[in-house]
Coordinates of C-alpha atoms and ligand atoms in Angstrom, one line a residue:
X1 CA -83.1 43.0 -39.7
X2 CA -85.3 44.2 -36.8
X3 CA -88.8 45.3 -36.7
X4 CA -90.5 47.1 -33.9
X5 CA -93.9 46.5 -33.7
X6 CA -96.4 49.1 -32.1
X7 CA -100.0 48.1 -30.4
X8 CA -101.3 51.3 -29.6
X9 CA -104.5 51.2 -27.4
X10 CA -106.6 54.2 -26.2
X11 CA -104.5 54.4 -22.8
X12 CA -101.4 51.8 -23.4
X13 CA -98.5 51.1 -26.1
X14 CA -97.2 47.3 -26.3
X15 CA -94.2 47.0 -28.3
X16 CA -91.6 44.4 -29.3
X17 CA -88.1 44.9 -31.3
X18 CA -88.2 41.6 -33.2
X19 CA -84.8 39.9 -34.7
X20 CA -86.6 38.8 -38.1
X21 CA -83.4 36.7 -39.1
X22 CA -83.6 34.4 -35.4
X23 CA -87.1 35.3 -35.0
X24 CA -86.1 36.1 -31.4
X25 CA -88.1 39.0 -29.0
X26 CA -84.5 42.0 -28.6
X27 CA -87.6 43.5 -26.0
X28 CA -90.7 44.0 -25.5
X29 CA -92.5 46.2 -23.2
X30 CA -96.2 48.8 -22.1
X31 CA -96.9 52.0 -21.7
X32 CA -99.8 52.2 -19.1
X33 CA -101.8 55.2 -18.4
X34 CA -100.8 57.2 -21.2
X35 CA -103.0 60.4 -20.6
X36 CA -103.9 59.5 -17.2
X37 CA -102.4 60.2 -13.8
X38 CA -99.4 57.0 -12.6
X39 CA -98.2 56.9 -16.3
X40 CA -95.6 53.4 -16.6
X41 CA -93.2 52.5 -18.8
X42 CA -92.0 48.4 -18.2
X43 CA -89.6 47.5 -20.6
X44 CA -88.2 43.6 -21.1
X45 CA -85.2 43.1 -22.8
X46 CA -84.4 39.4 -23.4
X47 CA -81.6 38.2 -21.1
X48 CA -81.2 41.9 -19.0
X49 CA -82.9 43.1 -16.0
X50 CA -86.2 44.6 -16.6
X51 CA -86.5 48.5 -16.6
X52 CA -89.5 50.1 -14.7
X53 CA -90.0 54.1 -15.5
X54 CA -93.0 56.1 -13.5
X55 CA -93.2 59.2 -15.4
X56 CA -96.1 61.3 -16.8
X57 CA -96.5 60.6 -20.3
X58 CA -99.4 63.3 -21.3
X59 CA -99.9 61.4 -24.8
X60 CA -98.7 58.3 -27.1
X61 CA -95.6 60.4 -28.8
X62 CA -94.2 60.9 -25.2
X63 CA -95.0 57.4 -24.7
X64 CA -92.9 56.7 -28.2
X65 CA -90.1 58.7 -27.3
X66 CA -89.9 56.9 -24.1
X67 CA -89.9 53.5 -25.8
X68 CA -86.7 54.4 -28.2
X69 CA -84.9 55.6 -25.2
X70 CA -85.0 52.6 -23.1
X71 CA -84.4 50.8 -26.6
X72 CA -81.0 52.9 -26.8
X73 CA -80.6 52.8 -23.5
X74 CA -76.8 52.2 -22.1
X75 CA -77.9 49.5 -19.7
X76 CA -80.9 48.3 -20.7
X77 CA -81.1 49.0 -24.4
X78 CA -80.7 46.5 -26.9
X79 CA -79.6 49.0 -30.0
X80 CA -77.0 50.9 -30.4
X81 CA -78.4 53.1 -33.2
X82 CA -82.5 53.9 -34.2
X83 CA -81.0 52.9 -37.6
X84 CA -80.8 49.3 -36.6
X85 CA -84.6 49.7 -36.7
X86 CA -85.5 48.6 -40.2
X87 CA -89.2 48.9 -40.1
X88 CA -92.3 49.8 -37.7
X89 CA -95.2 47.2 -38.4
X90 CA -98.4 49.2 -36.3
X91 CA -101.4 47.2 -35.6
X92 CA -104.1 49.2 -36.7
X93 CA -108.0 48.5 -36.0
X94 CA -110.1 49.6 -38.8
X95 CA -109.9 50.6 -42.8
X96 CA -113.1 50.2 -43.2
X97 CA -113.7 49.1 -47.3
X98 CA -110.9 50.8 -48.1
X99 CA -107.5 48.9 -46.4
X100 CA -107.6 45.1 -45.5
X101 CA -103.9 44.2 -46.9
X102 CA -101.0 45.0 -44.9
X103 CA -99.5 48.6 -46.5
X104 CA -96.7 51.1 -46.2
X105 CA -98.1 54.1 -44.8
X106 CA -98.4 57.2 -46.6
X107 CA -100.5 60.2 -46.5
X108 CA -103.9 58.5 -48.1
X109 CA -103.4 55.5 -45.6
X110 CA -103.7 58.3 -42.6
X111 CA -106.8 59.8 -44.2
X112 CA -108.4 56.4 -44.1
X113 CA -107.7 55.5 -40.7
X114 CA -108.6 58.9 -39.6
X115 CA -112.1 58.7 -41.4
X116 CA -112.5 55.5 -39.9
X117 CA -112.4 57.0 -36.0
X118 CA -115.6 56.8 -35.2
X119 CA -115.9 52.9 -36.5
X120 CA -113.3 53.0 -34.1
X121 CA -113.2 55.3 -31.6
X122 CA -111.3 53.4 -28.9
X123 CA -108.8 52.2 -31.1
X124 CA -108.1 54.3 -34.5
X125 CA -107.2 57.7 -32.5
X126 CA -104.3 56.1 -30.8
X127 CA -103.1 53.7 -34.0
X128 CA -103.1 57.5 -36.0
X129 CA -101.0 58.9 -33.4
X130 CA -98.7 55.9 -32.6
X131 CA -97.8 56.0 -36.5
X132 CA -97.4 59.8 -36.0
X133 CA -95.1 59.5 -33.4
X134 CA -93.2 56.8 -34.7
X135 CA -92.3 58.9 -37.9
X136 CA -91.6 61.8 -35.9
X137 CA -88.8 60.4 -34.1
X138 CA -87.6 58.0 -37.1
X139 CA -88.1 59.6 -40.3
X140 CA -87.4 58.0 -43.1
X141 CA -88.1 54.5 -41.7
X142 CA -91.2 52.5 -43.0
X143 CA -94.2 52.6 -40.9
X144 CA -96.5 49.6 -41.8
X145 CA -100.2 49.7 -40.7
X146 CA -101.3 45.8 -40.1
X147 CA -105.6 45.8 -40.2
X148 CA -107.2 43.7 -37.4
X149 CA -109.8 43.2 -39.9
X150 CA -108.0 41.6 -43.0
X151 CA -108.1 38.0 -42.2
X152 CA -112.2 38.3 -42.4
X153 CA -112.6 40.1 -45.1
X154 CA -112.8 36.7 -47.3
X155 CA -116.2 36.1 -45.5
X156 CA -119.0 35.6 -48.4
X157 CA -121.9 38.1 -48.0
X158 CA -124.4 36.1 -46.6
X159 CA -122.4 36.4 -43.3
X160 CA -121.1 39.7 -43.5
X161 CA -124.3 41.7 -44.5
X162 CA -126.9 42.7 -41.6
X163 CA -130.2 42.6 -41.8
X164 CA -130.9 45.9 -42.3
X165 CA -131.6 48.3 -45.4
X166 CA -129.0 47.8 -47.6
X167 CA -128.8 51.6 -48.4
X168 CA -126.8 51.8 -44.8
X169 CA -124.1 49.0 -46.6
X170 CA -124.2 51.1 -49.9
X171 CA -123.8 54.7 -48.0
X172 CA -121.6 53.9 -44.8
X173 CA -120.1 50.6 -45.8
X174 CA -121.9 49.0 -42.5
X175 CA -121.7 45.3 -42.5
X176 CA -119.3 42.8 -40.2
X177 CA -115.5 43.5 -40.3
X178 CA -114.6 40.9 -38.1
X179 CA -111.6 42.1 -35.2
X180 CA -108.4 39.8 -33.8
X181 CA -107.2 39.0 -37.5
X182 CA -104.0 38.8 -37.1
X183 CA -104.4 36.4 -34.4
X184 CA -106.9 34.2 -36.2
X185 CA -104.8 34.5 -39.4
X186 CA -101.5 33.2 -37.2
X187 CA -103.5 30.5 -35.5
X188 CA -105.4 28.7 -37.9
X189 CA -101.9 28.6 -40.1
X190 CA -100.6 26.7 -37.1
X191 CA -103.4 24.9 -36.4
X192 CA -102.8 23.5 -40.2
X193 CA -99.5 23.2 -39.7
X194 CA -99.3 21.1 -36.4
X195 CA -102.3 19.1 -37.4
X196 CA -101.0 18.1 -40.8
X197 CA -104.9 19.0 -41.9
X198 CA -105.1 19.6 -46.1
X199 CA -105.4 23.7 -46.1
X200 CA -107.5 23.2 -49.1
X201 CA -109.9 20.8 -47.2
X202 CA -110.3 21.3 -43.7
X203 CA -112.7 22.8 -41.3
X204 CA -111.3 25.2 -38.4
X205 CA -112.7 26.7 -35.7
X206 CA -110.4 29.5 -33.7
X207 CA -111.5 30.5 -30.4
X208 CA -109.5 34.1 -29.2
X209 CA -110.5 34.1 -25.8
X210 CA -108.9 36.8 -23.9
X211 CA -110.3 39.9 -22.5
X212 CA -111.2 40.8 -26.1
X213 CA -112.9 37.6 -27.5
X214 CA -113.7 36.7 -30.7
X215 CA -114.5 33.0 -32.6
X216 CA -114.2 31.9 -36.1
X217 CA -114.6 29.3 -38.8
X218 CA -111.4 29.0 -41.1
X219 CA -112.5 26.7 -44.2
X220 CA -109.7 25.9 -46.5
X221 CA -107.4 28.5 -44.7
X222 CA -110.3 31.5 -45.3
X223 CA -112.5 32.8 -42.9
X224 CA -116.2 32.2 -43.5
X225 CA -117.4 33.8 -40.6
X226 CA -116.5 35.6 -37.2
X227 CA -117.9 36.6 -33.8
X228 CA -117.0 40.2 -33.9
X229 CA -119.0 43.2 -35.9
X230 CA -118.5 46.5 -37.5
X231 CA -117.2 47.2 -34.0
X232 CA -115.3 44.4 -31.7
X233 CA -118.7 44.4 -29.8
X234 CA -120.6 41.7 -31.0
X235 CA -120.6 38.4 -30.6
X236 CA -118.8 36.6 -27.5
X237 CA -119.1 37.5 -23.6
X238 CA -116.1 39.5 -22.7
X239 CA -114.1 40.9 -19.8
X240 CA -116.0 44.1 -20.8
X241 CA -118.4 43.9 -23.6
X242 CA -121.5 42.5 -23.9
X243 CA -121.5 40.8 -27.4
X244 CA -124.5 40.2 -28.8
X245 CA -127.4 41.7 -27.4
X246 CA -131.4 42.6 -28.1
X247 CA -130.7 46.3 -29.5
X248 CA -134.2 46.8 -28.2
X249 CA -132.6 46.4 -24.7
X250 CA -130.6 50.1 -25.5
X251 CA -134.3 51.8 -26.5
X252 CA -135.4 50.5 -22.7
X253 CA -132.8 51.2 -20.9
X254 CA -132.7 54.8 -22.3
X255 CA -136.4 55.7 -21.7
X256 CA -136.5 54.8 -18.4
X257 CA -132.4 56.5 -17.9
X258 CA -132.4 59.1 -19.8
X259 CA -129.2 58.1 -21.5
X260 CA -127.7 59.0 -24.5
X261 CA -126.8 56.3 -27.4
X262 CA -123.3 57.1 -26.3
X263 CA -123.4 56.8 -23.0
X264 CA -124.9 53.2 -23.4
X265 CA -122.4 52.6 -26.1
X266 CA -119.7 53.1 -22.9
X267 CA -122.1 50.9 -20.7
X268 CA -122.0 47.5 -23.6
X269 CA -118.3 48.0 -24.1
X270 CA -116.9 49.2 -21.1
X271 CA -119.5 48.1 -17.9
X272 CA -120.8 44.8 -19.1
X273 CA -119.5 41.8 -20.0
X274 CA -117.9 39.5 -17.3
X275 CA -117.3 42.9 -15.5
X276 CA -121.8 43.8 -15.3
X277 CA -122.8 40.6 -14.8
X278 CA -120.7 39.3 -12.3
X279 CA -120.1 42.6 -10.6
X280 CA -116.6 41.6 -9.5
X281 CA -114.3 42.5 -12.2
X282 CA -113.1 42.0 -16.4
X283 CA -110.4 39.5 -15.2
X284 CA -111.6 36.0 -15.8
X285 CA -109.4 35.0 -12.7
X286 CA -111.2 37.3 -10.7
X287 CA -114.3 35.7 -11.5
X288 CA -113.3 32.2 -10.8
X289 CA -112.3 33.2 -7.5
X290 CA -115.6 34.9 -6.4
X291 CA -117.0 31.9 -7.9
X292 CA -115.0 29.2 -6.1
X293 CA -116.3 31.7 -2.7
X294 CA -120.2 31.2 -3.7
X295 CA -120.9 34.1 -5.7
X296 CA -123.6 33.3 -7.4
X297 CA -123.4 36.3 -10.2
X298 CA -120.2 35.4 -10.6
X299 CA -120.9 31.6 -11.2
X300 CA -123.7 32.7 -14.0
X301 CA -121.1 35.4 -15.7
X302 CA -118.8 32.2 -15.9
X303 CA -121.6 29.7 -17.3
X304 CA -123.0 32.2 -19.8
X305 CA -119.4 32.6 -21.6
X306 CA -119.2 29.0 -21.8
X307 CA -122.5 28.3 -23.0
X308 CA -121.9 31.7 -25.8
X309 CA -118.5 30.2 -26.9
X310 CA -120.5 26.7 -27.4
X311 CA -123.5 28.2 -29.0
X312 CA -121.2 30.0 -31.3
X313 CA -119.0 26.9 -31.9
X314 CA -122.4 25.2 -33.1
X315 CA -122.9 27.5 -35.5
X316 CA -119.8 27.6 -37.3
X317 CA -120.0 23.6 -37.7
X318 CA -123.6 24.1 -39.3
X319 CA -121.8 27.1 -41.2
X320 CA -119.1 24.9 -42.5
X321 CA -121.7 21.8 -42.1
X322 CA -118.6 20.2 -40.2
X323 CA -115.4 20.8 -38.2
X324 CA -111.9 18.9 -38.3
X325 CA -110.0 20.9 -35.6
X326 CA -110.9 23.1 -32.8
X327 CA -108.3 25.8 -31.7
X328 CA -107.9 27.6 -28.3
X329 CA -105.9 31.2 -28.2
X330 CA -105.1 34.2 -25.9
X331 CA -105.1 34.8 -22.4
X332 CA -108.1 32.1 -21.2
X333 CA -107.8 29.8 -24.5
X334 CA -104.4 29.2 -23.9
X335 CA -104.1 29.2 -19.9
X336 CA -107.5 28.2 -18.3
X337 CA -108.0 24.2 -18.7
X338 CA -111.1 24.4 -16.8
X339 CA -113.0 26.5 -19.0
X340 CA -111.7 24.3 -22.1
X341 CA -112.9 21.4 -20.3
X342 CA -116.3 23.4 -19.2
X343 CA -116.6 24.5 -23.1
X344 CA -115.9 21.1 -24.7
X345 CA -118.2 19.4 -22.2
X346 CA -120.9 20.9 -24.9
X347 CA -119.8 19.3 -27.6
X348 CA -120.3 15.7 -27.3
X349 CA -122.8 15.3 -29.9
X350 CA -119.3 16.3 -32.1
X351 CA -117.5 13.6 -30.6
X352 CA -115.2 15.6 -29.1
X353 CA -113.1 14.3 -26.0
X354 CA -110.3 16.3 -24.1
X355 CA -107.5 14.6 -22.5
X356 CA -107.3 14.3 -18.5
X357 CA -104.2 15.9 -17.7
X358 CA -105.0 19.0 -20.5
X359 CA -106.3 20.9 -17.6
X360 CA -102.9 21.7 -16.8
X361 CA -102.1 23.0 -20.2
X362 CA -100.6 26.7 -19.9
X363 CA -99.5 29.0 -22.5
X364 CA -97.7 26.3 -24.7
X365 CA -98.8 24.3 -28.0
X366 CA -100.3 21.0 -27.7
X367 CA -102.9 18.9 -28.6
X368 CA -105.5 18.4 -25.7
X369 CA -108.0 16.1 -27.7
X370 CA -107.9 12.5 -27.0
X371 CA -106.7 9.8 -29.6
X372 CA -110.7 9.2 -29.6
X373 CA -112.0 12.1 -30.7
X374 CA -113.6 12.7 -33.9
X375 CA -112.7 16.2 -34.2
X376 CA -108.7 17.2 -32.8
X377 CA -108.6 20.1 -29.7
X378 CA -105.5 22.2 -30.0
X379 CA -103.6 25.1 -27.6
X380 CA -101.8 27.4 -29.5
X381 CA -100.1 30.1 -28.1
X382 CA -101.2 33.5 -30.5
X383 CA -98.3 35.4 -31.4
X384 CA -99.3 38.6 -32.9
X385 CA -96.6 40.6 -32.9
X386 CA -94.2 37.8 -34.6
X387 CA -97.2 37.5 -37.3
X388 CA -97.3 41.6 -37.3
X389 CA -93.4 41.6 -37.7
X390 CA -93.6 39.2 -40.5
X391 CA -96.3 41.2 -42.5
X392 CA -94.5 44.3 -42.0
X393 CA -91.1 42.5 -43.8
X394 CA -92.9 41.3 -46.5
X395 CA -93.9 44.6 -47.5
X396 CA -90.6 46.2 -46.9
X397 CA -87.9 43.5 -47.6
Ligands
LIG1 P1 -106.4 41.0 -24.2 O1 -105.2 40.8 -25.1 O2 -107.7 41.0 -25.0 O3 -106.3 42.2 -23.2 P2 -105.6 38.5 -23.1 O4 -105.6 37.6 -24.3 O5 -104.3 38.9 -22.6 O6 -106.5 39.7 -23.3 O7 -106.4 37.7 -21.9 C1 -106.6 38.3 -20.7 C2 -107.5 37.5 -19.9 O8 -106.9 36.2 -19.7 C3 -107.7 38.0 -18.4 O9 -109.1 38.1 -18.2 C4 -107.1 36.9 -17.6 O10 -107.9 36.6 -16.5 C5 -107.1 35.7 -18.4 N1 -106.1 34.8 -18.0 C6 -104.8 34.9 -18.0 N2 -104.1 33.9 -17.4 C7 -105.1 33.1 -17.0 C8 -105.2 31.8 -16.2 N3 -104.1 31.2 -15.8 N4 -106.4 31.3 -15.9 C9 -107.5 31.9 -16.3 N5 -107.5 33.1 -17.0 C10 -106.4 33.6 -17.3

């Protein structure tokens, strides 16, 4: 049985055609610049050359059709037939109150994620018309819609409240959703599962550190807590966002600009981050280069993340008044040693020590803590399409 998954972002489509019996990736693949001039399709199919297709695509259902048709392709195609797709499993940002669970799409789910576009304005608008588009051109096949927010929504509501009138919670539902779910949700299963920890008695901490980023504690398999918001803004330093900031900051910078909430909305998630402070770019590589060259901005941006991850870590110990494992995910968790090593260098008071030669540690699973340690240090590798892919066939199996 195979299950394409969809990832629609404002701009892009990530896909992968999943085998669910041999768990193996038929393809996978992005659609960049969907809406914008230099539109690119790259599509991956396991074991075949890779298929690279400039053309326009003016919105995500010409982005959609393009996918199927280098699925089907003659050459680089992995199907013979859109009927070998069993399932669609979209990842889909926000449902608000209303969705957490994994569901089979249907008219009400649409409505939801429609009324939640403006809890989700980057994201929502392109998950509604991925699922559009995907039932346009396979009708009859099950579309899936997978919440970024469900793995959180165990969080007791002493974290997930803000302190603010609670008529806004009781009107608008505002209070933390927590983002990256599926990601935690696959991790900290793994992270249980490789460290032979009790799921009913242990103490996680995930770390998602990517270009989104996003931390939480896992006690006895639910979350308790989480970096991320009503919006993926909060909380850590990203490529991008700011996290958590004085919203007394906004008020200032508006008098003396004469910007709109908006336009400083755009500013905190698209202009700051890594990106405004160091003034060199989102990429975390990037940074460490301008770094290595003397950039002082760029040596700050680099020490603040650190220092926000650890301040963060902190807290979810006192949350969870302790921690048995410590988990590092996405594109800097799982490739960037250094950063690990700068993070953990914090933590001594936990009794955490790393490993020499984990600084070498790229994109793989292991265990970088050292047979010392009083808490255990892990890479693993997120996977969220697989975990995606696995939701969607429970539902439709
Ligand atoms: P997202 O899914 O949120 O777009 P990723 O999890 O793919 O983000 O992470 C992207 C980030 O990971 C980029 O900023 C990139 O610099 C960083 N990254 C990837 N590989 C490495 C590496 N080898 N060393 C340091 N950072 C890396």
């Amino acid at each position: 049985m195979n299950i394409l998954v969809i990832n629609c972002g404002s701009s892009s489509l990530k896909y992968q055609l999943i085998d669910m019996d041999s768990k193996n990736v038929l393809a996978k693949g992005l659609c960049e610049r969907i809406g914008i001039e230099g539109s690119k399709l790259t599509h991956e199919p396991t074991g075949k050359d890779k298929l690279v297709v400039n053309q326009p695509m003016k919105d995500h259902q010409v982005a959609v059709d393009m996918v199927i048709k280098a699925l089907l392709d003659a050459k680089q195609g992995v199907i013979k037939n859109i009927s070998e797709i069993s399932a669609v499993g979209h990842r889909v940002l926000h449902g608000s109150k209303y969705y957490s669970d994994p569901v089979i799409v249907n008219e009400d789910v649409k409505k939801v994620i429609k009324d939640c576009f403006d809890l989700g304005p980057l994201h929502n608008p392109a998950n509604l018309t991925g699922i559009n588009a995907c039932e346009a051109v396979m009708p009859g096949i099950p579309q899936v819609a997978v919440f970024d927010t469900a793995f959180h929504q165990t969080m007791p509501e002493k974290a997930f409240l803000y302190a603010i009138p609670y008529e806004y919670y009781e009107k608008y539902n505002i209070r933390k959703y927590g983002f990256h779910g599926t990601s935690h949700s696959y991790v900290s299963k793994k992270t249980l599962e490789i460290s032979g920890l009790d799921p009913k008695d242990s103490k996680l901490i995930i770390a998602h550190l990517g270009n989104g980023a996003s931390i939480s504690a896992v006690q006895n398999g639910k979350c308790v807590d989480t970096s991320m918001g009503l919006t993926p803004l909060e909380g850590l330093i990203m490529g991008t966002r700011s996290g958590d900031i004085d919203p007394a900051v906004l008020q200032y910078i508006a008098h003396k600009e004469g910007q709109t909430i908006d336009e400083l909305l755009n500013m905190l998630n698209k202009k700051s981050g890594m990106l405004g402070m160091s003034g060199v770019s989102s990429d975390f590589r990037d940074v460490k280069k301008a770094e290595d060259e003397g950039n002082h901005r760029a040596k700050v941006a680099n020490e603040a993340f650190d220092y926000r991850v650890a301040k963060y870590i902190g807290a979810y110990v006192a949350a969870m008044n302790g921690v048995d494992a410590i988990t590092f995910t996405a594109g800097v968790g799982e490739n960037d040693g250094l950063k690990r090593a700068q993070i953990c260098a914090y933590l001594g008071y936990l009794g955490v020590k790393l490993t020499e030669d984990q600084i070498s540690i790229r994109g793989k699973e292991a265990l970088i803590s050292a047979p010392n340690s009083k808490v255990k240090v892990y890479v693993i590798p997120t996977n969220e399409e697989l975990s995606i892919a696995q939701q969607t066939l429970a539902l439709v199996h």
